[in-house]
PDB file of C-alpha atoms in Angstrom:
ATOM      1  CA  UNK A1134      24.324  60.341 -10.259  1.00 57.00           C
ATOM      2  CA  UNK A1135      26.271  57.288 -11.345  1.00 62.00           C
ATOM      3  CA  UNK A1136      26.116  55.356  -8.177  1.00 70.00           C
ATOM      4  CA  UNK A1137      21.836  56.006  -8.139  1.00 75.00           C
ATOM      5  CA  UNK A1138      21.200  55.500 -11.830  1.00 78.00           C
ATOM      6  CA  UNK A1139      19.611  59.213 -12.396  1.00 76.00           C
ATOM      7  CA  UNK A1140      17.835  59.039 -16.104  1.00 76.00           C
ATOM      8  CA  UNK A1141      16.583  62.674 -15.913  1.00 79.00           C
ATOM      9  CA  UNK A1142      17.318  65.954 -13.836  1.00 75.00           C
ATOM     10  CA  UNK A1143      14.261  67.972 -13.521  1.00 80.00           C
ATOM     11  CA  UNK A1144      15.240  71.961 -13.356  1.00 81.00           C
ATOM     12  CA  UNK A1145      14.735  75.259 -14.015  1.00 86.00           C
ATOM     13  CA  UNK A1146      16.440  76.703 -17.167  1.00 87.00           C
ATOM     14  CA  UNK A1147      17.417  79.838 -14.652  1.00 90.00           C
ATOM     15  CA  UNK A1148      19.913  77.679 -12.608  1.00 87.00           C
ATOM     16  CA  UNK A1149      20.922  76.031 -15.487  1.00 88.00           C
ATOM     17  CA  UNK A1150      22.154  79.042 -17.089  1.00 93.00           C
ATOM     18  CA  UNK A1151      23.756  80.096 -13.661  1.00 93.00           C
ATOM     19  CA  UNK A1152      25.701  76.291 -13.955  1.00 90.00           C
ATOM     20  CA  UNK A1153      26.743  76.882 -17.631  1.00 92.00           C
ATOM     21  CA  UNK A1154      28.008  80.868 -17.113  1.00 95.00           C
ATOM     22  CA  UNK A1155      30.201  79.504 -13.948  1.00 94.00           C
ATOM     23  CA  UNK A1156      31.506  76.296 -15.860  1.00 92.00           C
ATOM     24  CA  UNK A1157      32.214  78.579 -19.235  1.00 93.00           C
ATOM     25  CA  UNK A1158      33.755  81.508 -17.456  1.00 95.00           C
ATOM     26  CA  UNK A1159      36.086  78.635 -15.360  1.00 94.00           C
ATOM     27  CA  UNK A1160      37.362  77.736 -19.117  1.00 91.00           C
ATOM     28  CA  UNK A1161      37.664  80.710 -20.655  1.00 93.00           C
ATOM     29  CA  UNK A1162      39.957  81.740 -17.488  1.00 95.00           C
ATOM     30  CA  UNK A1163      42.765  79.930 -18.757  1.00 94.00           C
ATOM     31  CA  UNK A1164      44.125  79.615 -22.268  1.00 93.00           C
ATOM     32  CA  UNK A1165      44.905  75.737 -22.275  1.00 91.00           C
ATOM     33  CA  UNK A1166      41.260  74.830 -21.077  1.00 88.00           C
ATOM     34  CA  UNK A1167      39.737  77.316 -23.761  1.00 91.00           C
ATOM     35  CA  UNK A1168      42.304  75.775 -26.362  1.00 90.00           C
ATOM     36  CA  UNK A1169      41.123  72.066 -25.488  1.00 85.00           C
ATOM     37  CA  UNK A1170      37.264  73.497 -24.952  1.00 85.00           C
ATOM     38  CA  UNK A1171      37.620  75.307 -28.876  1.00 87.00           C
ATOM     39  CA  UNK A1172      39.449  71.837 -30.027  1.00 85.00           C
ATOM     40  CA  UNK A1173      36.783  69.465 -29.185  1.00 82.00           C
ATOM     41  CA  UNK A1174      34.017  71.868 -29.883  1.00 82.00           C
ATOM     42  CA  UNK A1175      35.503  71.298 -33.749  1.00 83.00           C
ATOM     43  CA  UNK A1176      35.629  67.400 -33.416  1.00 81.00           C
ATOM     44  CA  UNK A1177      32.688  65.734 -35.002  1.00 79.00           C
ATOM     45  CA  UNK A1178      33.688  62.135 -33.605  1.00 80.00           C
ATOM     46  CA  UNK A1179      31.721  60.793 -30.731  1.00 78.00           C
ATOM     47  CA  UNK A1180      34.137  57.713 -30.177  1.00 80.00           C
ATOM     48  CA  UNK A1181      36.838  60.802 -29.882  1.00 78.00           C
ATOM     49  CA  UNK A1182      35.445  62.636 -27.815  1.00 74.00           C
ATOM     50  CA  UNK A1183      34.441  60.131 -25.183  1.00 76.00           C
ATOM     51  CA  UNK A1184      38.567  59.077 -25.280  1.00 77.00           C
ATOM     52  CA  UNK A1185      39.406  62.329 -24.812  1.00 73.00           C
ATOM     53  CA  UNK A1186      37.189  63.406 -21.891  1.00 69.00           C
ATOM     54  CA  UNK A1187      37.528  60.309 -20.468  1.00 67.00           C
ATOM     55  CA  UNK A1188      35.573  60.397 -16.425  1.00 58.00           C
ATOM     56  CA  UNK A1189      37.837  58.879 -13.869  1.00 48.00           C
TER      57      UNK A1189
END
Protein backbone atom coordinates (compact mmCIF):
# COMPACT_ATOMS: atom_id res chain seq x y z
CA UNK A 1 0.00 0.00 0.00
CA UNK A 2 3.11 2.02 0.74
CA UNK A 3 4.98 1.35 -2.39
CA UNK A 4 1.44 2.49 -4.60
CA UNK A 5 0.41 5.43 -2.46
CA UNK A 6 -3.25 3.89 -1.54
CA UNK A 7 -5.33 7.04 0.10
CA UNK A 8 -8.52 4.94 0.63
CA UNK A 9 -9.57 1.13 0.77
CA UNK A 10 -13.02 0.72 -0.43
CA UNK A 11 -14.80 -2.44 1.51
CA UNK A 12 -17.42 -4.05 2.96
CA UNK A 13 -17.84 -3.64 6.78
CA UNK A 14 -18.52 -7.72 6.68
CA UNK A 15 -14.82 -8.51 5.78
CA UNK A 16 -13.73 -5.94 7.84
CA UNK A 17 -15.12 -7.40 10.85
CA UNK A 18 -13.79 -10.90 9.65
CA UNK A 19 -10.02 -8.88 9.52
CA UNK A 20 -10.51 -7.32 13.03
CA UNK A 21 -11.99 -10.81 14.88
CA UNK A 22 -8.76 -12.73 13.29
CA UNK A 23 -6.22 -9.84 14.21
CA UNK A 24 -7.96 -9.49 17.95
CA UNK A 25 -8.26 -13.17 18.63
CA UNK A 26 -4.23 -13.45 17.33
CA UNK A 27 -3.62 -10.92 20.46
CA UNK A 28 -5.66 -12.05 22.88
CA UNK A 29 -3.87 -15.63 22.26
CA UNK A 30 -0.96 -14.65 24.09
CA UNK A 31 -0.61 -12.71 27.31
CA UNK A 32 2.43 -10.39 26.29
CA UNK A 33 0.62 -9.18 23.00
CA UNK A 34 -2.72 -8.56 25.05
CA UNK A 35 -0.48 -6.83 27.82
CA UNK A 36 1.22 -4.45 25.11
CA UNK A 37 -2.39 -4.31 23.07
CA UNK A 38 -4.22 -3.15 26.82
CA UNK A 39 -0.95 -0.77 27.39
CA UNK A 40 -1.20 1.28 24.36
CA UNK A 41 -4.92 1.15 24.22
CA UNK A 42 -4.40 3.45 27.67
CA UNK A 43 -1.74 5.81 26.02
CA UNK A 44 -3.22 9.04 24.88
CA UNK A 45 0.13 10.20 23.06
CA UNK A 46 0.23 10.00 19.34
CA UNK A 47 4.10 10.81 19.14
CA UNK A 48 4.18 7.54 21.62
CA UNK A 49 2.49 5.50 20.02
CA UNK A 50 3.98 5.88 16.57
CA UNK A 51 7.65 5.11 18.59
CA UNK A 52 6.31 2.31 19.95
CA UNK A 53 4.70 0.55 16.96
CA UNK A 54 7.26 1.60 14.94
CA UNK A 55 6.74 -0.31 10.91
CA UNK A 56 9.98 -1.77 9.75
Amino acid sequence: MKKNRVTAIIGVPRVFKLFYDGIKQQIDAKFITRFIYKMMSNVKSLKIKRKFCKSS
